[in-house]
Coordinates of C-alpha atoms and ligand atoms in Angstrom, one line a residue:
Chain T
M1062 CA -17.2 33.6 10.3
P1063 CA -14.7 36.2 9.0
G1064 CA -12.5 35.9 6.5
F1065 CA -12.2 33.3 3.6
V1066 CA -14.0 30.1 3.6
I1067 CA -11.1 28.8 1.1
D1068 CA -7.4 30.2 1.2
A1069 CA -5.3 28.5 -0.6
Q1070 CA -1.2 30.3 -1.3
S1071 CA 0.9 28.4 -4.3
I1072 CA -0.2 25.1 -3.2
E1073 CA 1.3 21.7 -4.9
K1074 CA 1.0 18.4 -5.5
S1075 CA 3.2 16.0 -7.4
F1076 CA 2.6 12.3 -7.7
G1077 CA 6.3 11.3 -9.2
T1078 CA 7.0 13.6 -11.9
L1079 CA 3.8 14.6 -12.7
K1080 CA 2.8 17.6 -11.2
A1081 CA -1.1 17.3 -10.8
V1082 CA -1.3 20.3 -8.5
D1083 CA 1.2 23.6 -9.6
G1084 CA 0.9 26.8 -7.7
V1085 CA -2.6 27.5 -7.3
S1086 CA -4.0 30.3 -5.0
L1087 CA -7.6 30.8 -4.7
Q1088 CA -9.7 32.7 -1.8
V1089 CA -13.9 31.8 -1.5
K1090 CA -16.0 34.3 0.5
P1091 CA -18.4 33.0 2.3
G1092 CA -21.8 32.5 0.9
E1093 CA -20.1 32.6 -2.6
C1094 CA -20.0 30.2 -5.4
F1095 CA -17.1 29.0 -7.3
G1096 CA -16.4 26.9 -9.9
I1097 CA -13.6 25.0 -11.3
L1098 CA -13.7 24.1 -14.8
G1099 CA -11.0 22.6 -16.5
P1100 CA -10.4 19.7 -19.1
N1101 CA -9.8 16.2 -18.0
G1102 CA -6.5 15.5 -15.8
A1103 CA -6.1 19.2 -15.5
G1104 CA -5.6 18.4 -11.7
K1105 CA -9.7 19.7 -10.5
T1106 CA -10.4 16.4 -7.8
T1107 CA -6.9 16.6 -7.1
T1108 CA -7.3 20.0 -6.1
I1109 CA -10.6 19.9 -4.0
K1110 CA -9.1 16.3 -2.3
M1111 CA -6.7 18.4 -0.9
L1112 CA -9.1 20.9 1.0
H1113 CA -10.6 18.2 3.2
G1114 CA -7.2 16.7 4.2
A1115 CA -7.1 13.2 1.6
V1116 CA -4.1 14.7 -0.6
E1117 CA -1.4 16.5 1.4
S1118 CA -0.5 19.6 0.0
D1119 CA 3.7 19.5 -1.2
A1120 CA 3.8 22.7 -0.8
G1121 CA 1.9 26.1 0.2
S1122 CA -0.3 26.7 2.5
L1123 CA -4.1 26.4 3.0
R1124 CA -6.3 27.4 5.5
V1125 CA -10.3 25.8 5.3
L1126 CA -12.7 27.6 7.5
G1127 CA -10.4 29.2 8.9
R1128 CA -8.1 26.7 10.0
D1129 CA -4.7 24.8 8.9
V1130 CA -6.2 22.0 6.8
A1131 CA -2.4 20.3 7.2
T1132 CA -3.6 19.7 11.4
Q1133 CA -7.6 20.0 11.4
S1134 CA -8.8 18.6 8.8
R1135 CA -11.2 16.5 11.0
L1136 CA -12.3 19.7 12.4
I1137 CA -13.1 21.3 8.7
R1138 CA -14.4 18.1 7.8
A1139 CA -17.3 18.2 10.3
Q1140 CA -18.6 21.5 8.9
M1141 CA -18.6 21.1 5.8
G1142 CA -19.9 18.5 2.9
I1143 CA -18.4 16.2 0.1
V1144 CA -19.4 15.5 -3.3
S1145 CA -16.7 13.2 -4.4
Q1146 CA -16.1 12.6 -8.3
E1147 CA -16.8 8.3 -7.4
D1148 CA -19.1 6.7 -5.8
T1149 CA -18.4 6.4 -2.5
L1150 CA -22.2 5.2 -1.3
D1151 CA -22.1 2.3 0.8
R1152 CA -23.1 -0.4 -1.2
D1153 CA -23.8 -2.6 1.6
L1154 CA -26.3 -0.9 3.5
T1155 CA -29.6 0.6 1.9
V1156 CA -30.9 4.2 1.1
Y1157 CA -32.1 5.0 5.3
E1158 CA -28.8 3.1 6.5
N1159 CA -26.7 5.0 4.2
L1160 CA -28.0 8.7 6.0
W1161 CA -28.0 7.0 9.2
V1162 CA -25.3 5.9 9.3
Y1163 CA -23.6 8.8 7.9
A1164 CA -25.1 10.9 10.6
G1165 CA -23.3 9.1 12.9
F1166 CA -19.8 10.1 11.5
F1167 CA -20.9 13.3 12.3
S1168 CA -21.9 12.8 16.1
I1169 CA -25.9 13.3 15.3
S1170 CA -28.8 12.0 17.8
K1171 CA -30.8 9.5 16.1
K1172 CA -33.5 11.5 16.9
A1173 CA -32.7 14.4 14.9
S1174 CA -30.9 13.2 12.3
L1175 CA -34.6 11.2 11.1
T1176 CA -35.7 14.4 11.1
R1177 CA -32.8 15.7 8.7
I1178 CA -32.6 12.4 6.7
E1179 CA -36.6 12.7 5.8
Y1180 CA -36.3 16.4 5.0
L1181 CA -33.0 15.3 2.4
L1182 CA -35.4 12.5 0.8
D1183 CA -38.0 14.8 0.0
F1184 CA -35.9 17.5 -0.9
M1185 CA -33.8 15.2 -3.3
Q1186 CA -37.0 13.5 -4.7
L1187 CA -36.2 10.3 -3.4
R1188 CA -38.6 9.6 -0.7
E1189 CA -40.1 6.3 -2.2
K1190 CA -36.2 5.0 -2.2
W1191 CA -36.3 4.8 1.2
D1192 CA -35.6 1.2 1.4
S1193 CA -33.7 0.1 -1.5
Q1194 CA -30.7 -1.3 -1.9
I1195 CA -27.8 1.0 -3.8
K1196 CA -27.4 -1.2 -6.5
T1197 CA -31.1 -1.2 -7.3
L1198 CA -31.1 2.7 -7.5
S1199 CA -29.8 5.0 -11.1
G1200 CA -27.0 6.7 -11.7
G1201 CA -28.9 9.7 -11.2
M1202 CA -30.7 8.9 -8.3
K1203 CA -27.3 8.0 -6.5
R1204 CA -25.7 11.2 -7.5
R1205 CA -29.0 12.6 -5.4
L1206 CA -28.2 11.1 -2.8
H1207 CA -24.4 11.9 -2.7
I1208 CA -26.3 15.1 -2.5
A1209 CA -28.9 13.8 0.6
R1210 CA -25.2 12.7 2.4
A1211 CA -23.0 15.3 1.9
L1212 CA -26.4 18.1 3.2
I1213 CA -26.8 15.4 6.2
H1214 CA -24.9 18.0 8.9
E1215 CA -26.1 21.0 7.4
P1216 CA -22.5 22.0 6.6
K1217 CA -21.6 25.7 6.1
F1218 CA -19.3 24.7 2.7
L1219 CA -20.4 22.3 0.3
I1220 CA -17.6 20.5 -2.2
L1221 CA -18.9 18.9 -5.5
D1222 CA -17.1 17.5 -7.6
E1223 CA -19.0 16.7 -11.1
P1224 CA -22.0 16.8 -9.4
T1225 CA -24.0 16.6 -12.2
T1226 CA -22.0 14.3 -14.9
G1227 CA -23.9 11.3 -16.5
L1228 CA -27.5 12.7 -15.1
D1229 CA -29.9 13.2 -17.9
P1230 CA -31.5 16.2 -18.7
Q1231 CA -34.1 16.3 -15.3
A1232 CA -31.5 14.6 -13.2
R1233 CA -29.4 17.7 -14.1
H1234 CA -31.8 20.5 -13.3
L1235 CA -33.3 19.0 -10.5
V1236 CA -29.5 19.0 -9.2
W1237 CA -28.3 22.5 -10.0
Q1238 CA -32.2 24.1 -9.3
R1239 CA -31.4 22.5 -5.4
L1240 CA -27.8 23.7 -5.3
R1241 CA -28.7 27.1 -6.4
E1242 CA -31.6 27.0 -3.1
L1243 CA -28.8 26.2 -1.4
K1244 CA -26.9 28.8 -2.4
A1245 CA -30.2 31.1 -2.0
Q1246 CA -30.1 30.2 1.6
G1247 CA -26.2 31.5 2.2
L1248 CA -24.2 27.9 1.8
T1249 CA -20.9 28.6 0.7
I1250 CA -20.1 26.2 -3.0
L1251 CA -17.0 25.0 -4.4
L1252 CA -18.2 22.9 -7.7
T1253 CA -16.3 21.5 -10.8
T1254 CA -18.3 20.8 -13.7
H1255 CA -17.8 20.2 -17.4
Y1256 CA -20.8 22.2 -17.9
M1257 CA -20.1 25.1 -18.9
E1258 CA -23.5 27.2 -19.4
E1259 CA -24.7 25.7 -15.7
A1260 CA -21.4 27.0 -14.6
A1261 CA -21.6 30.2 -15.6
Q1262 CA -25.4 30.7 -14.4
M1263 CA -24.6 28.9 -11.1
C1264 CA -21.3 30.9 -10.1
D1265 CA -20.1 33.5 -9.1
R1266 CA -16.8 33.7 -10.3
I1267 CA -14.7 30.5 -12.2
G1268 CA -11.7 29.7 -12.2
I1269 CA -10.3 27.6 -15.5
M1270 CA -7.6 25.1 -14.8
D1271 CA -5.7 23.4 -17.4
G1272 CA -1.9 22.1 -16.4
G1273 CA -2.5 22.4 -12.4
K1274 CA -2.7 26.1 -12.2
F1275 CA -6.0 28.5 -13.0
L1276 CA -5.4 30.0 -16.3
V1277 CA -8.2 32.7 -15.6
E1278 CA -10.2 33.3 -12.9
G1279 CA -13.1 35.6 -12.1
P1280 CA -16.4 36.5 -12.7
P1281 CA -17.8 34.5 -15.7
Q1282 CA -19.8 37.3 -18.0
T1283 CA -16.2 39.7 -17.3
L1284 CA -14.4 36.9 -18.4
V1285 CA -16.4 35.9 -21.7
Q1286 CA -16.2 40.0 -22.3
E1287 CA -12.9 40.3 -22.0
K1288 CA -11.0 37.8 -23.7
V1289 CA -13.2 36.5 -26.1
G1290 CA -15.9 39.4 -26.9
D1291 CA -20.1 40.2 -27.3
E1292 CA -21.5 38.3 -30.1
V1293 CA -19.8 34.6 -32.2
Y1294 CA -20.5 34.5 -35.9
E1295 CA -19.9 30.5 -37.2
L1296 CA -19.9 30.3 -40.7
K1297 CA -19.9 27.2 -42.3
G1298 CA -17.8 25.5 -45.4
G1299 CA -14.1 27.1 -44.6
A1300 CA -13.3 30.8 -46.5
S1301 CA -10.9 31.3 -48.7
I1302 CA -7.9 33.8 -48.5
E1303 CA -9.8 36.8 -50.5
F1304 CA -12.6 36.4 -48.0
L1305 CA -10.4 36.3 -44.9
D1306 CA -8.6 39.2 -46.1
S1307 CA -11.7 41.6 -46.4
L1308 CA -12.4 40.8 -43.0
Q1309 CA -9.6 43.0 -42.3
D1310 CA -11.2 45.9 -41.1
L1311 CA -13.5 44.7 -39.0
S1312 CA -12.8 44.6 -35.6
V1313 CA -12.7 41.1 -35.3
T1314 CA -10.6 37.9 -34.3
T1315 CA -10.8 34.7 -36.6
E1316 CA -10.7 30.9 -35.8
I1317 CA -11.4 28.1 -38.0
V1318 CA -11.6 25.1 -36.8
A1319 CA -11.9 21.7 -39.5
D1320 CA -14.9 23.2 -41.9
I1321 CA -15.8 26.3 -39.5
L1322 CA -15.2 30.2 -39.2
Y1323 CA -15.3 31.4 -36.1
L1324 CA -15.7 35.5 -36.0
Y1325 CA -15.6 37.1 -32.2
S1326 CA -16.6 40.5 -32.7
R1327 CA -16.5 42.7 -29.5
N1328 CA -18.6 45.7 -30.7
G1329 CA -20.9 43.8 -33.3
M1330 CA -20.5 46.8 -35.5
G1331 CA -21.1 46.2 -39.3
I1332 CA -20.4 42.6 -39.3
M1333 CA -23.7 41.8 -40.6
E1334 CA -23.5 43.6 -43.5
H1335 CA -20.5 42.8 -44.2
L1336 CA -21.7 39.4 -44.2
I1337 CA -24.3 39.4 -46.4
S1338 CA -23.0 41.7 -49.2
R1339 CA -20.6 39.1 -49.7
G1340 CA -23.3 36.8 -50.0
R1341 CA -22.7 35.2 -47.0
K1342 CA -25.8 34.1 -45.2
D1343 CA -25.7 30.8 -43.8
F1344 CA -23.8 31.6 -40.8
L1345 CA -24.7 31.4 -37.2
R1346 CA -25.0 34.4 -34.8
R1347 CA -24.9 34.3 -31.4
P1348 CA -23.4 35.7 -27.9
A1349 CA -19.9 34.7 -26.6
T1350 CA -20.3 31.9 -23.7
L1351 CA -17.9 30.9 -21.6
E1352 CA -17.6 27.6 -24.1
D1353 CA -15.9 30.1 -25.9
L1354 CA -13.1 31.1 -23.7
F1355 CA -12.6 27.4 -22.4
L1356 CA -11.9 26.0 -25.8
K1357 CA -9.9 29.4 -26.7
L1358 CA -7.6 28.7 -23.9
T1359 CA -7.6 25.5 -23.4
G1360 CA -7.1 24.8 -27.0
R1361 CA -9.1 21.8 -29.1
E1362 CA -7.3 19.1 -28.6
L1363 CA -8.5 15.7 -27.0
R1364 CA -7.0 15.1 -23.4
D1365 CA -6.4 12.3 -21.7
Chain W
M1330 CA 3.1 13.0 7.7
M1331 CA 2.2 13.4 11.1
L1332 CA 0.6 10.8 12.8
F1333 CA -1.1 13.0 15.9
P1334 CA -3.9 13.8 13.4
Q1335 CA -4.8 10.5 12.4
A1336 CA -5.1 9.4 15.7
P1337 CA -8.2 6.8 17.1
S1338 CA -11.1 8.4 19.5
H1339 CA -14.2 7.7 20.9
R1340 CA -15.8 8.4 17.1
A1341 CA -14.2 4.6 16.5
F1342 CA -17.7 3.4 18.0
R1343 CA -19.4 4.8 15.0
V1344 CA -17.5 2.9 12.6
W1345 CA -18.2 -0.3 15.0
V1346 CA -21.9 0.8 14.1
R1347 CA -21.5 1.0 10.9
H1348 CA -20.1 -2.9 10.4
L1349 CA -22.9 -3.7 12.4
V1350 CA -25.6 -2.3 10.5
Y1351 CA -24.5 -4.2 7.7
Y1352 CA -23.9 -7.4 10.0
R1353 CA -27.7 -7.3 10.6
S1354 CA -28.6 -8.5 6.9
F1355 CA -26.8 -11.8 7.2
Y1356 CA -26.0 -12.7 11.0
L1357 CA -28.3 -16.2 10.9
A1358 CA -27.2 -17.9 7.8
E1359 CA -23.5 -16.7 9.1
W1360 CA -24.6 -18.5 12.7
A1361 CA -25.4 -21.8 11.0
G1362 CA -21.9 -21.7 9.0
N1363 CA -20.0 -21.5 11.7
L1364 CA -22.2 -23.9 14.1
G1365 CA -22.2 -26.6 11.3
E1366 CA -18.4 -25.5 10.8
H1367 CA -17.3 -26.2 14.3
I1368 CA -18.9 -29.6 14.6
L1369 CA -17.7 -30.5 11.5
W1370 CA -13.9 -29.9 12.7
L1371 CA -14.7 -31.5 16.3
V1372 CA -16.1 -34.3 14.6
A1373 CA -13.8 -35.2 12.4
F1374 CA -10.7 -34.2 14.1
G1375 CA -11.8 -34.9 17.7
Y1376 CA -13.4 -38.1 17.6
G1377 CA -12.7 -38.9 14.1
L1378 CA -8.8 -38.8 13.9
G1379 CA -8.7 -38.6 17.3
R1380 CA -9.9 -42.4 17.5
L1381 CA -6.3 -42.8 16.7
V1382 CA -4.5 -40.7 19.1
P1383 CA -3.8 -41.6 22.8
N1384 CA -4.6 -40.3 26.0
L1385 CA -2.1 -36.6 26.1
D1386 CA -1.6 -36.0 29.7
G1387 CA -4.7 -37.5 31.1
I1388 CA -7.2 -35.9 28.6
S1389 CA -8.4 -37.3 25.3
Y1390 CA -7.3 -35.9 21.9
A1391 CA -11.1 -34.4 21.5
Q1392 CA -10.0 -32.5 25.2
F1393 CA -7.3 -31.8 23.7
I1394 CA -8.2 -29.9 20.8
G1395 CA -11.1 -28.2 22.1
P1396 CA -9.7 -25.1 23.8
G1397 CA -7.2 -24.9 21.2
L1398 CA -10.0 -24.6 17.8
M1399 CA -11.5 -22.1 20.4
V1400 CA -8.5 -19.4 20.4
S1401 CA -7.9 -20.2 16.6
V1402 CA -11.4 -19.9 15.3
A1403 CA -11.4 -16.3 16.5
M1404 CA -7.7 -15.9 15.0
W1405 CA -9.6 -16.9 11.4
N1406 CA -12.9 -14.9 12.1
A1407 CA -10.2 -12.0 13.0
T1408 CA -8.3 -12.4 9.7
Y1409 CA -11.3 -13.4 6.8
E1410 CA -12.8 -9.7 8.1
S1411 CA -9.4 -8.2 8.7
T1412 CA -8.2 -8.6 5.1
Y1413 CA -11.2 -10.0 2.6
G1414 CA -13.6 -7.8 4.6
A1415 CA -11.2 -5.1 4.8
Y1416 CA -9.4 -4.9 1.6
S1417 CA -12.8 -4.6 0.0
R1418 CA -14.3 -1.5 2.3
M1419 CA -10.7 0.2 1.5
R1420 CA -10.0 -0.7 -2.0
I1421 CA -13.3 -1.4 -4.1
Q1422 CA -16.4 0.0 -2.0
N1423 CA -14.7 3.0 -1.1
V1424 CA -16.2 2.8 2.4
Y1425 CA -13.0 4.2 4.3
E1426 CA -12.7 7.0 1.7
S1427 CA -16.5 8.4 2.1
M1428 CA -15.4 8.1 6.6
L1429 CA -12.7 10.4 5.5
M1430 CA -14.8 12.5 4.0
A1431 CA -16.9 12.8 6.8
P1432 CA -15.3 13.9 10.2
L1433 CA -13.2 10.7 11.3
T1434 CA -9.8 9.8 11.4
V1435 CA -7.7 7.0 9.9
G1436 CA -7.2 5.8 13.7
D1437 CA -10.6 5.8 13.8
I1438 CA -11.4 3.7 11.2
V1439 CA -8.8 1.3 12.2
L1440 CA -9.5 0.9 15.9
G1441 CA -13.7 0.6 14.9
D1442 CA -12.9 -1.8 12.0
L1443 CA -10.6 -4.0 14.2
L1444 CA -13.1 -3.8 17.1
W1445 CA -15.4 -5.2 14.5
C1446 CA -13.2 -7.9 13.6
A1447 CA -12.8 -8.7 17.5
S1448 CA -16.9 -8.6 17.3
R1449 CA -17.8 -10.6 15.2
A1450 CA -14.7 -13.3 16.1
L1451 CA -16.0 -13.4 20.0
I1452 CA -19.5 -14.6 18.1
G1453 CA -17.5 -17.5 16.0
S1454 CA -16.0 -18.3 19.3
T1455 CA -18.8 -18.4 21.7
L1456 CA -20.4 -21.1 18.8
M1457 CA -17.6 -23.0 19.3
L1458 CA -18.1 -22.9 23.0
V1459 CA -21.2 -23.3 22.6
V1460 CA -20.8 -26.3 20.6
L1461 CA -17.8 -27.8 22.9
S1462 CA -20.1 -27.6 25.9
L1463 CA -22.6 -30.0 24.0
F1464 CA -19.9 -32.1 23.5
G1465 CA -19.0 -32.3 27.4
L1466 CA -15.4 -31.0 26.4
V1467 CA -15.6 -28.0 28.6
G1468 CA -14.3 -29.5 32.1
S1469 CA -14.4 -25.9 34.8
L1470 CA -16.8 -22.7 34.4
W1471 CA -13.5 -20.8 34.0
A1472 CA -13.2 -21.3 30.4
V1473 CA -16.0 -18.9 30.0
A1474 CA -13.2 -16.1 31.2
I1475 CA -11.4 -16.9 28.0
L1476 CA -13.9 -14.9 26.1
P1477 CA -12.1 -11.3 26.8
I1478 CA -8.9 -12.8 26.0
L1479 CA -10.2 -14.0 22.9
F1480 CA -11.1 -10.6 22.1
I1481 CA -7.8 -9.2 22.5
E1482 CA -6.5 -11.8 20.5
A1483 CA -8.8 -10.9 18.0
V1484 CA -7.6 -7.4 17.9
M1485 CA -4.1 -8.3 17.6
F1486 CA -4.6 -10.9 14.5
A1487 CA -7.1 -7.8 13.3
A1488 CA -4.2 -5.2 13.0
L1489 CA -2.2 -8.1 11.3
G1490 CA -4.6 -8.6 8.8
L1491 CA -4.6 -4.8 8.8
I1492 CA -0.9 -5.0 8.1
A1493 CA -1.2 -7.0 5.4
T1494 CA -4.2 -5.6 3.8
S1495 CA -2.5 -2.2 3.7
L1496 CA 0.4 -3.5 1.9
A1497 CA -1.7 -5.8 -0.6
H1498 CA -2.7 -5.3 -4.1
S1499 CA -5.4 -7.7 -4.8
F1500 CA -7.0 -10.1 -3.3
S1501 CA -4.8 -13.0 -4.0
F1502 CA -1.9 -11.1 -1.9
F1503 CA -3.9 -12.8 0.8
N1504 CA -3.2 -16.1 -0.4
F1505 CA 0.4 -15.8 0.4
Y1506 CA -0.1 -13.9 3.7
F1507 CA -2.4 -17.0 4.6
S1508 CA -0.4 -19.6 3.6
A1509 CA 2.9 -18.1 4.7
I1510 CA 1.8 -16.4 8.5
V1511 CA -1.7 -17.6 9.6
M1512 CA -1.6 -21.3 8.3
P1513 CA 1.9 -22.1 10.3
M1514 CA 0.6 -19.9 13.4
F1515 CA -2.2 -22.1 13.5
F1516 CA -0.4 -25.3 13.2
F1517 CA 2.8 -24.6 15.2
A1518 CA 1.1 -23.4 18.3
G1519 CA -0.2 -26.3 19.5
T1520 CA -3.8 -26.3 18.5
L1521 CA -3.8 -29.6 17.0
F1522 CA -0.8 -31.6 18.3
P1523 CA 1.6 -31.1 21.3
I1524 CA 5.1 -28.9 20.4
K1525 CA 6.6 -30.5 23.1
G1526 CA 9.1 -33.2 21.8
L1527 CA 9.6 -31.8 18.7
P1528 CA 12.9 -30.1 17.7
I1529 CA 14.0 -27.6 19.8
W1530 CA 13.8 -25.2 16.9
V1531 CA 10.3 -25.9 16.0
E1532 CA 9.8 -25.0 20.5
R1533 CA 11.7 -21.6 20.1
L1534 CA 9.6 -20.8 17.2
S1535 CA 6.3 -22.1 18.7
E1536 CA 7.0 -19.6 21.9
A1537 CA 7.3 -16.7 19.2
L1538 CA 4.1 -17.1 18.2
P1539 CA 1.4 -15.2 19.8
L1540 CA -1.2 -17.6 18.6
T1541 CA 0.9 -20.3 21.1
H1542 CA 0.4 -17.9 24.0
A1543 CA -3.7 -18.0 23.8
V1544 CA -4.0 -21.3 23.2
R1545 CA -1.8 -21.7 26.6
I1546 CA -4.6 -19.9 28.6
S1547 CA -7.6 -21.2 26.7
R1548 CA -6.1 -24.9 27.7
G1549 CA -5.5 -24.5 31.3
L1550 CA -8.6 -22.6 31.7
F1551 CA -10.7 -25.0 30.2
I1552 CA -9.5 -28.0 31.8
Y1553 CA -7.6 -27.0 35.1
G1554 CA -9.8 -24.2 35.9
H1555 CA -6.1 -21.7 36.2
V1556 CA -3.1 -21.3 34.0
E1557 CA 0.4 -21.3 34.9
N1558 CA 2.6 -18.6 34.0
F1559 CA -0.8 -16.1 33.1
I1560 CA 0.6 -12.7 33.6
W1561 CA 3.7 -14.0 31.0
H1562 CA 1.1 -15.3 28.3
F1563 CA -1.7 -12.5 28.9
S1564 CA 1.8 -9.3 28.5
F1565 CA 2.6 -11.2 25.3
L1566 CA -0.5 -11.0 23.9
L1567 CA -1.1 -7.2 25.0
G1568 CA 2.2 -6.1 23.6
F1569 CA 2.0 -7.5 20.0
T1570 CA -1.8 -6.1 20.0
F1571 CA -0.3 -2.6 20.9
L1572 CA 2.7 -3.5 18.3
F1573 CA 0.5 -4.2 15.8
L1574 CA -2.1 -1.6 16.0
T1575 CA -0.2 1.3 15.7
V1576 CA 1.6 -0.5 12.3
A1577 CA -1.4 -0.8 11.1
C1578 CA -2.4 2.8 11.8
V1579 CA 0.5 4.2 10.0
L1580 CA 0.3 2.0 6.5
V1581 CA -3.4 1.9 6.5
S1582 CA -3.1 6.0 7.2
R1583 CA 0.1 5.4 4.3
R1584 CA -2.6 3.8 1.7
M1585 CA -5.5 6.4 2.4
V1586 CA -3.9 9.8 2.4
E1587 CA -1.7 10.8 -0.9
Ligands
LIG1818 N1 -3.0 8.9 -7.2 C1 -2.6 9.5 -8.2 N2 -1.3 8.8 -8.6 C2 -0.8 9.1 -9.9 N3 -1.5 10.2 -10.7 C3 -2.8 11.0 -10.2 C4 -3.1 10.3 -8.9 N4 -4.6 11.6 -8.8 C5 -4.9 12.4 -10.1 N5 -3.7 11.9 -10.6 C6 -2.7 12.9 -12.2 O1 -3.2 14.1 -11.7 C7 -3.4 14.3 -13.1 C8 -4.8 15.2 -12.3 O2 -5.5 14.7 -12.4 P1 -7.0 15.0 -11.5 O3 -8.1 13.8 -11.4 O4 -6.7 16.0 -10.4 O5 -7.9 15.8 -12.4 P2 -9.0 15.9 -12.9 O6 -8.7 17.6 -14.0 O7 -10.1 16.1 -11.8 O8 -9.8 15.1 -14.3 P3 -11.1 14.8 -14.7 O9 -12.0 16.2 -15.2 O10 -10.9 13.6 -15.6 O11 -11.9 15.2 -13.6 C9 -3.5 13.4 -14.4 O12 -2.9 13.7 -14.6 C10 -3.5 12.3 -13.6 O13 -3.0 11.3 -14.1
LIG1819 MG1 -11.8 14.7 -11.9

């Protein structure tokens, strides 16, 4: 399919007086993985729900898989898999019945769905839970089942709203591993997450959203490099005015948060020597990360 | 919002299948409960209360209420399933939401739910038919012809129930719905006592209730094997079925798509 998997131009959505999505434009190419990051209430889920027609946009144009969402969302959903932030598994049914019934919604034959269900339960390591009731599953198992359900019809495009929130490290690694495998198979993926490190590894491009808008958008490494720098030095125990003045000659930007002084450096030249010469040996030196960029852009105050 | 993209289709059947898969896990208990309840009603009213009631138009009181109970069982079943059942699927368990993440429309979900409510109601009524024939209260074989009509009646009441569900903000709304709509419908449709002879405004009200027309058809088939003014009563049911179905589709769409 030529063109974009997602082509959103200035889409908007208000709930009463609150602008949840305020002019989002986004284009995602086939095979690409795009990650939406943003604090709580930024508008990530609302944006995602607009993509499959669960929330109607107030303005702008929105095409997914080459079709107009406002009029053809049913046909779009036939080719797309959705893992919602909320648990939408069918609690009245068993694991197997959940997948079997869902396959029916995509008009998949009984025989074909059986093969597919076996494959997906193996893929998500849920084989032994085949006959379990949903309420007996752990949070991690439910999330994996959700992903399996979204893949039942071999979609071209997968949307995941916080696929790993609330999972233990083992389950989280399994999920990210599987998502990387799916990406390697050529699946187009759009996801939201609060796990910066995984997003940076997995996504070709990310967008940081706040107040219903993208603040920046691009490949994660490039963005970090451009907006934050290469390296960060963290100094505990505060800093005197005099010490801060002494940093002026170095090419660093500084930030003080509670009792920690952050130095963001672009080329790293001479900083370590400077710190040591000043008798500050209690610092941590590390590469700049997406989390630094995230906090820089969205601030450190609590949301919601 | 546009109505057309949410129109129902043959995929409603898949929604019906989902409900059937769930039903498989508890149907025996439900059938046993239904049978017990039907027998209780018939014994308590037909024979208990019936001893105090003189013959009505030459038939016993039990014979009189039997066909009325048939159609009201369909109404009660369809109403429970489309209010408490549908509300929990729509608002609490996110079943509708998950269906809207698959290629189904609101119309598919509504139609599938209504067909399911009607199927369950039909099972309840069939059990009632069994009870009535065991008690020798079925006067004509034509009584079986009531079943397809009950199915339509049940779709109609399920659609009305779904309208209430789409307006409800909690389960307590259904207390209101049951006492303001369902109970009066049950009493003033001529199920337990004849309406003729009551004040004229009660008679008029009764004529406007959809259940009344189902009761007339049922009583005709059960006792005499034919129905006077069948076309009129049947059109009345059919008309309200389409009306409620359309309103239910629109209101559920409004509730599900923000
Ligand atoms: N149905 C709704 N009615 C009213 N307000 C809503 C509705 N859905 C979302 N909002 C508001 O829109 C804003 C964006 O919500 P959204 O769920 O998109 O955020 P999010 O980025 O997904 O947050 P989180 O990380 O917590 O999941 C929030 O302020 C939220 O309160
Ligand atoms: Mg969210």
